[in-house]
Amino acid sequence: MGEDLEKVLVTEEEIKARLVELGARIDADYAGRDLLIVGVLKGAVMVMADLARVLHTSVSMDWMAVSSYGAGTTSSGVVRILKDLENDIKDRDVLIVEDVIDSGLTLSWLVGNLRSRGPKSVEVCTMIRKPLAFDVDLDVKYIGFDLPNEFIVGYGLDYAEKYRNLPFIGTLAPHVYEK
Ligand code: IMP
Ligand code: MG
């Protein structure tokens, strides 16, 4: 995959170290509570797996898959549930785990949807936040890294379903898009 990449923005070591910091905050915030972490498929697979393993709190894990309709690569905020939670979240503490927040439209829809199910709390943890997300009224409690508005791949993030298994986050060389 090396020749497809332009530059590395966040290294594997930086991701690991940041997750330890976020995990410590989550452990402290949810001490003595019964937390359900919800990964948004497929991008959040890596961050869910690594975050879950640095937590000392015992958590339950569940998954959702959503698709957002939009023209080309832009999100419209119109979302369809492809796979719903298996857990009833009424009166539960829920933490949504995301790979990236770009426009924030998908996530703000998801937060609203989960809130309507009567949970005790809903918070968000994302590995990456991009600057467009500031335009949406969305309170993101745990953020790995703020990155500029560039298309990124790796650590769960794909381009045409590829590059998800890179252990770091980077940008693609222009020849990949031009193919
Ligand atoms: P939203 O614009 O915040 O609604 O982002 C919706 C989805 O677009 C994310 O969950 C990702 O699956 C995808 N996405 C946004 N930015 C990137 C990127 O830079 N690389 C790969 N996927 C992205
Ligand atoms: Mg995602």
PDB file of C-alpha atoms and ligand atoms in Angstrom:
ATOM      1  CA  MET A   1       0.000   0.000   0.000  1.00  0.00           C
ATOM      2  CA  GLY A   2       3.048   2.215   0.493  1.00  0.00           C
ATOM      3  CA  GLU A   3       3.150   3.714  -2.993  1.00  0.00           C
ATOM      4  CA  ASP A   4      -0.533   4.781  -2.678  1.00  0.00           C
ATOM      5  CA  LEU A   5       0.156   6.993   0.319  1.00  0.00           C
ATOM      6  CA  GLU A   6       1.176  10.637   0.344  1.00  0.00           C
ATOM      7  CA  LYS A   7       1.901  11.350   3.980  1.00  0.00           C
ATOM      8  CA  VAL A   8       1.324  10.001   7.452  1.00  0.00           C
ATOM      9  CA  LEU A   9      -0.692  12.409   9.620  1.00  0.00           C
ATOM     10  CA  VAL A  10      -1.038  10.350  12.802  1.00  0.00           C
ATOM     11  CA  THR A  11       1.338   7.484  13.567  1.00  0.00           C
ATOM     12  CA  GLU A  12       0.434   4.176  15.177  1.00  0.00           C
ATOM     13  CA  GLU A  13       2.310   5.248  18.332  1.00  0.00           C
ATOM     14  CA  GLU A  14       0.433   8.568  18.504  1.00  0.00           C
ATOM     15  CA  ILE A  15      -2.915   6.764  18.163  1.00  0.00           C
ATOM     16  CA  LYS A  16      -1.988   4.296  20.929  1.00  0.00           C
ATOM     17  CA  ALA A  17      -0.824   7.039  23.292  1.00  0.00           C
ATOM     18  CA  ARG A  18      -3.904   9.168  22.690  1.00  0.00           C
ATOM     19  CA  LEU A  19      -6.229   6.214  23.311  1.00  0.00           C
ATOM     20  CA  VAL A  20      -4.586   5.631  26.693  1.00  0.00           C
ATOM     21  CA  GLU A  21      -5.350   9.272  27.604  1.00  0.00           C
ATOM     22  CA  LEU A  22      -8.942   9.084  26.376  1.00  0.00           C
ATOM     23  CA  GLY A  23      -9.406   5.723  28.094  1.00  0.00           C
ATOM     24  CA  ALA A  24      -8.274   7.174  31.429  1.00  0.00           C
ATOM     25  CA  ARG A  25     -10.802  10.012  31.098  1.00  0.00           C
ATOM     26  CA  ILE A  26     -13.592   7.600  30.155  1.00  0.00           C
ATOM     27  CA  ASP A  27     -12.681   5.297  33.081  1.00  0.00           C
ATOM     28  CA  ALA A  28     -12.870   8.246  35.466  1.00  0.00           C
ATOM     29  CA  ASP A  29     -16.092   9.668  33.999  1.00  0.00           C
ATOM     30  CA  TYR A  30     -17.953   6.351  34.068  1.00  0.00           C
ATOM     31  CA  ALA A  31     -16.547   4.883  37.296  1.00  0.00           C
ATOM     32  CA  GLY A  32     -19.126   2.663  38.982  1.00  0.00           C
ATOM     33  CA  ARG A  33     -21.510   2.900  36.018  1.00  0.00           C
ATOM     34  CA  ASP A  34     -22.567   0.361  33.448  1.00  0.00           C
ATOM     35  CA  LEU A  35     -21.345   1.686  30.106  1.00  0.00           C
ATOM     36  CA  LEU A  36     -22.414   0.547  26.644  1.00  0.00           C
ATOM     37  CA  ILE A  37     -20.005   1.533  23.896  1.00  0.00           C
ATOM     38  CA  VAL A  38     -21.551   1.661  20.430  1.00  0.00           C
ATOM     39  CA  GLY A  39     -19.284   1.400  17.407  1.00  0.00           C
ATOM     40  CA  VAL A  40     -20.434   2.766  14.073  1.00  0.00           C
ATOM     41  CA  LEU A  41     -19.566   0.225  11.380  1.00  0.00           C
ATOM     42  CA  LYS A  42     -17.335  -0.172   9.590  1.00  0.00           C
ATOM     43  CA  GLY A  43     -14.921   2.665  10.250  1.00  0.00           C
ATOM     44  CA  ALA A  44     -14.987   2.489  14.035  1.00  0.00           C
ATOM     45  CA  VAL A  45     -13.868  -1.152  14.225  1.00  0.00           C
ATOM     46  CA  MET A  46     -10.232  -0.304  14.973  1.00  0.00           C
ATOM     47  CA  VAL A  47     -10.887   2.431  17.502  1.00  0.00           C
ATOM     48  CA  MET A  48     -13.537   0.302  19.269  1.00  0.00           C
ATOM     49  CA  ALA A  49     -11.173  -2.656  19.566  1.00  0.00           C
ATOM     50  CA  ASP A  50      -8.251  -0.570  20.818  1.00  0.00           C
ATOM     51  CA  LEU A  51     -10.255   1.729  23.090  1.00  0.00           C
ATOM     52  CA  ALA A  52     -12.073  -1.217  24.698  1.00  0.00           C
ATOM     53  CA  ARG A  53      -8.719  -2.788  25.558  1.00  0.00           C
ATOM     54  CA  VAL A  54      -7.271   0.266  27.286  1.00  0.00           C
ATOM     55  CA  LEU A  55     -10.398   0.758  29.436  1.00  0.00           C
ATOM     56  CA  HIS A  56     -10.338  -0.643  32.953  1.00  0.00           C
ATOM     57  CA  THR A  57     -14.107  -0.180  33.217  1.00  0.00           C
ATOM     58  CA  SER A  58     -16.096  -3.248  32.217  1.00  0.00           C
ATOM     59  CA  VAL A  59     -18.159  -2.242  29.199  1.00  0.00           C
ATOM     60  CA  SER A  60     -20.717  -3.847  26.920  1.00  0.00           C
ATOM     61  CA  MET A  61     -20.146  -3.432  23.204  1.00  0.00           C
ATOM     62  CA  ASP A  62     -22.736  -3.034  20.485  1.00  0.00           C
ATOM     63  CA  TRP A  63     -22.680  -1.918  16.846  1.00  0.00           C
ATOM     64  CA  MET A  64     -24.708   0.101  14.419  1.00  0.00           C
ATOM     65  CA  ALA A  65     -24.363   0.471  10.693  1.00  0.00           C
ATOM     66  CA  VAL A  66     -25.816   3.527   9.003  1.00  0.00           C
ATOM     67  CA  SER A  67     -25.649   4.890   5.519  1.00  0.00           C
ATOM     68  CA  SER A  68     -25.922   8.559   4.765  1.00  0.00           C
ATOM     69  CA  TYR A  69     -27.257   9.563   1.408  1.00  0.00           C
ATOM     70  CA  GLY A  70     -25.463  12.375  -0.292  1.00  0.00           C
ATOM     71  CA  ALA A  71     -24.161  13.575  -3.613  1.00  0.00           C
ATOM     72  CA  GLY A  72     -20.768  11.957  -4.153  1.00  0.00           C
ATOM     73  CA  THR A  73     -18.539  12.250  -1.134  1.00  0.00           C
ATOM     74  CA  THR A  74     -20.598  14.796   0.789  1.00  0.00           C
ATOM     75  CA  SER A  75     -22.951  13.759   3.530  1.00  0.00           C
ATOM     76  CA  SER A  76     -26.578  14.934   3.323  1.00  0.00           C
ATOM     77  CA  GLY A  77     -27.698  14.192   6.859  1.00  0.00           C
ATOM     78  CA  VAL A  78     -30.396  11.834   5.555  1.00  0.00           C
ATOM     79  CA  VAL A  79     -29.521   8.593   7.272  1.00  0.00           C
ATOM     80  CA  ARG A  80     -30.777   5.028   7.002  1.00  0.00           C
ATOM     81  CA  ILE A  81     -30.110   2.346   9.617  1.00  0.00           C
ATOM     82  CA  LEU A  82     -28.548  -0.731   7.996  1.00  0.00           C
ATOM     83  CA  LYS A  83     -27.945  -2.537  11.287  1.00  0.00           C
ATOM     84  CA  ASP A  84     -29.534  -1.506  14.557  1.00  0.00           C
ATOM     85  CA  LEU A  85     -28.386  -2.067  18.147  1.00  0.00           C
ATOM     86  CA  GLU A  86     -29.060  -5.402  19.761  1.00  0.00           C
ATOM     87  CA  ASN A  87     -29.357  -3.757  23.182  1.00  0.00           C
ATOM     88  CA  ASP A  88     -32.270  -1.792  24.587  1.00  0.00           C
ATOM     89  CA  ILE A  89     -30.576   1.426  25.720  1.00  0.00           C
ATOM     90  CA  LYS A  90     -33.381   2.741  27.947  1.00  0.00           C
ATOM     91  CA  ASP A  91     -31.815   4.157  31.141  1.00  0.00           C
ATOM     92  CA  ARG A  92     -28.318   3.180  30.019  1.00  0.00           C
ATOM     93  CA  ASP A  93     -25.123   5.185  29.674  1.00  0.00           C
ATOM     94  CA  VAL A  94     -24.174   5.099  26.005  1.00  0.00           C
ATOM     95  CA  LEU A  95     -20.918   6.185  24.374  1.00  0.00           C
ATOM     96  CA  ILE A  96     -20.928   6.348  20.576  1.00  0.00           C
ATOM     97  CA  VAL A  97     -17.496   5.571  19.136  1.00  0.00           C
ATOM     98  CA  GLU A  98     -16.640   6.990  15.712  1.00  0.00           C
ATOM     99  CA  ASP A  99     -13.669   7.002  13.393  1.00  0.00           C
ATOM    100  CA  VAL A 100     -14.155  10.485  11.962  1.00  0.00           C
ATOM    101  CA  ILE A 101     -16.530  13.408  12.176  1.00  0.00           C
ATOM    102  CA  ASP A 102     -16.467  15.309   8.915  1.00  0.00           C
ATOM    103  CA  SER A 103     -19.687  17.298   8.348  1.00  0.00           C
ATOM    104  CA  GLY A 104     -21.054  15.856  11.595  1.00  0.00           C
ATOM    105  CA  LEU A 105     -24.434  15.299   9.919  1.00  0.00           C
ATOM    106  CA  THR A 106     -24.405  11.519  10.265  1.00  0.00           C
ATOM    107  CA  LEU A 107     -23.448  11.706  13.899  1.00  0.00           C
ATOM    108  CA  SER A 108     -25.908  14.424  14.867  1.00  0.00           C
ATOM    109  CA  TRP A 109     -28.688  12.312  13.355  1.00  0.00           C
ATOM    110  CA  LEU A 110     -27.420   9.271  15.264  1.00  0.00           C
ATOM    111  CA  VAL A 111     -27.226  11.112  18.579  1.00  0.00           C
ATOM    112  CA  GLY A 112     -30.821  12.305  18.101  1.00  0.00           C
ATOM    113  CA  ASN A 113     -31.971   8.828  17.201  1.00  0.00           C
ATOM    114  CA  LEU A 114     -30.346   7.230  20.265  1.00  0.00           C
ATOM    115  CA  ARG A 115     -31.556  10.031  22.588  1.00  0.00           C
ATOM    116  CA  SER A 116     -35.144   9.315  21.493  1.00  0.00           C
ATOM    117  CA  ARG A 117     -34.793   5.809  22.989  1.00  0.00           C
ATOM    118  CA  GLY A 118     -34.630   7.121  26.546  1.00  0.00           C
ATOM    119  CA  PRO A 119     -31.015   6.418  27.578  1.00  0.00           C
ATOM    120  CA  LYS A 120     -29.566   7.845  30.790  1.00  0.00           C
ATOM    121  CA  SER A 121     -26.834   9.573  28.758  1.00  0.00           C
ATOM    122  CA  VAL A 122     -25.377   9.679  25.248  1.00  0.00           C
ATOM    123  CA  GLU A 123     -21.844  10.931  24.627  1.00  0.00           C
ATOM    124  CA  VAL A 124     -19.511  10.750  21.646  1.00  0.00           C
ATOM    125  CA  CYS A 125     -15.893   9.666  21.248  1.00  0.00           C
ATOM    126  CA  THR A 126     -14.191  10.140  17.875  1.00  0.00           C
ATOM    127  CA  MET A 127     -10.657   9.407  16.791  1.00  0.00           C
ATOM    128  CA  ILE A 128     -10.608  12.263  14.245  1.00  0.00           C
ATOM    129  CA  ARG A 129     -12.523  15.511  13.973  1.00  0.00           C
ATOM    130  CA  LYS A 130     -12.359  17.710  10.895  1.00  0.00           C
ATOM    131  CA  PRO A 131     -13.060  21.458  10.934  1.00  0.00           C
ATOM    132  CA  LEU A 132     -16.456  21.298   9.159  1.00  0.00           C
ATOM    133  CA  ALA A 133     -17.825  19.563  12.249  1.00  0.00           C
ATOM    134  CA  PHE A 134     -17.776  22.920  14.072  1.00  0.00           C
ATOM    135  CA  ASP A 135     -20.740  24.045  11.932  1.00  0.00           C
ATOM    136  CA  VAL A 136     -23.008  21.417  13.447  1.00  0.00           C
ATOM    137  CA  ASP A 137     -24.377  21.771  16.961  1.00  0.00           C
ATOM    138  CA  LEU A 138     -22.809  18.622  18.312  1.00  0.00           C
ATOM    139  CA  ASP A 139     -21.146  18.156  21.654  1.00  0.00           C
ATOM    140  CA  VAL A 140     -18.239  15.723  21.223  1.00  0.00           C
ATOM    141  CA  LYS A 141     -16.806  14.815  24.613  1.00  0.00           C
ATOM    142  CA  TYR A 142     -13.764  12.732  23.625  1.00  0.00           C
ATOM    143  CA  ILE A 143     -11.637  13.654  20.603  1.00  0.00           C
ATOM    144  CA  GLY A 144      -8.475  11.911  19.480  1.00  0.00           C
ATOM    145  CA  PHE A 145      -7.102  14.416  16.986  1.00  0.00           C
ATOM    146  CA  ASP A 146      -8.285  17.520  15.162  1.00  0.00           C
ATOM    147  CA  LEU A 147      -7.101  17.327  11.559  1.00  0.00           C
ATOM    148  CA  PRO A 148      -7.412  19.708   8.606  1.00  0.00           C
ATOM    149  CA  ASN A 149     -10.044  19.218   5.943  1.00  0.00           C
ATOM    150  CA  GLU A 150      -8.277  16.566   3.857  1.00  0.00           C
ATOM    151  CA  PHE A 151      -9.442  13.122   2.822  1.00  0.00           C
ATOM    152  CA  ILE A 152      -7.733  10.572   5.066  1.00  0.00           C
ATOM    153  CA  VAL A 153      -7.428   6.797   5.152  1.00  0.00           C
ATOM    154  CA  GLY A 154      -6.242   4.144   7.571  1.00  0.00           C
ATOM    155  CA  TYR A 155      -7.128   2.976  11.058  1.00  0.00           C
ATOM    156  CA  GLY A 156     -10.627   2.028   9.890  1.00  0.00           C
ATOM    157  CA  LEU A 157     -11.045   4.791   7.306  1.00  0.00           C
ATOM    158  CA  ASP A 158     -11.371   3.734   3.709  1.00  0.00           C
ATOM    159  CA  TYR A 159     -11.178   4.955   0.176  1.00  0.00           C
ATOM    160  CA  ALA A 160     -13.432   2.684  -1.932  1.00  0.00           C
ATOM    161  CA  GLU A 161     -13.284   0.092   0.886  1.00  0.00           C
ATOM    162  CA  LYS A 162      -9.487  -0.050   0.853  1.00  0.00           C
ATOM    163  CA  TYR A 163      -6.786   1.082   3.319  1.00  0.00           C
ATOM    164  CA  ARG A 164      -8.905   0.411   6.433  1.00  0.00           C
ATOM    165  CA  ASN A 165      -6.242  -1.938   7.788  1.00  0.00           C
ATOM    166  CA  LEU A 166      -3.403   0.569   7.816  1.00  0.00           C
ATOM    167  CA  PRO A 167      -2.303   0.943  11.458  1.00  0.00           C
ATOM    168  CA  PHE A 168      -1.796   4.733  11.021  1.00  0.00           C
ATOM    169  CA  ILE A 169      -3.786   7.611   9.477  1.00  0.00           C
ATOM    170  CA  GLY A 170      -2.583   9.296   6.310  1.00  0.00           C
ATOM    171  CA  THR A 171      -3.480  10.893   3.014  1.00  0.00           C
ATOM    172  CA  LEU A 172      -3.531   9.235  -0.394  1.00  0.00           C
ATOM    173  CA  ALA A 173      -1.295  10.116  -3.308  1.00  0.00           C
ATOM    174  CA  PRO A 174      -3.182  11.923  -6.098  1.00  0.00           C
ATOM    175  CA  HIS A 175      -2.601   9.036  -8.580  1.00  0.00           C
ATOM    176  CA  VAL A 176      -4.952   6.882  -6.497  1.00  0.00           C
ATOM    177  CA  TYR A 177      -7.913   9.247  -7.089  1.00  0.00           C
ATOM    178  CA  GLU A 178      -6.977   9.780 -10.723  1.00  0.00           C
ATOM    179  CA  LYS A 179      -7.168   6.081 -11.584  1.00  0.00           C
TER     180      LYS A 179
HETATM  181  P1  IMP B   1     -20.026  13.096   8.145  1.00  0.00           P
HETATM  182  O1  IMP B   1     -19.741  14.040   7.002  1.00  0.00           O
HETATM  183  O2  IMP B   1     -19.493  13.623   9.455  1.00  0.00           O
HETATM  184  O3  IMP B   1     -21.497  12.770   8.195  1.00  0.00           O
HETATM  185  O4  IMP B   1     -19.199  11.773   7.829  1.00  0.00           O
HETATM  186  C1  IMP B   1     -19.816  10.607   7.418  1.00  0.00           C
HETATM  187  C2  IMP B   1     -18.867   9.490   7.081  1.00  0.00           C
HETATM  188  O5  IMP B   1     -18.061   9.863   5.946  1.00  0.00           O
HETATM  189  C3  IMP B   1     -17.839   9.080   8.129  1.00  0.00           C
HETATM  190  O6  IMP B   1     -18.362   8.248   9.127  1.00  0.00           O
HETATM  191  C4  IMP B   1     -16.850   8.327   7.250  1.00  0.00           C
HETATM  192  O7  IMP B   1     -17.316   7.026   6.997  1.00  0.00           O
HETATM  193  C5  IMP B   1     -16.885   9.133   5.977  1.00  0.00           C
HETATM  194  N1  IMP B   1     -15.719  10.059   5.910  1.00  0.00           N
HETATM  195  C6  IMP B   1     -15.689  11.371   6.190  1.00  0.00           C
HETATM  196  N2  IMP B   1     -14.447  11.896   5.998  1.00  0.00           N
HETATM  197  C7  IMP B   1     -13.665  10.848   5.599  1.00  0.00           C
HETATM  198  C8  IMP B   1     -12.262  10.731   5.248  1.00  0.00           C
HETATM  199  O8  IMP B   1     -11.471  11.688   5.275  1.00  0.00           O
HETATM  200  N3  IMP B   1     -11.845   9.498   4.890  1.00  0.00           N
HETATM  201  C9  IMP B   1     -12.665   8.408   4.854  1.00  0.00           C
HETATM  202  N4  IMP B   1     -13.976   8.474   5.165  1.00  0.00           N
HETATM  203  C10 IMP B   1     -14.478   9.686   5.548  1.00  0.00           C
HETATM  204 MG    MG B   2     -17.888   6.531  10.640  1.00  0.00          MG
END
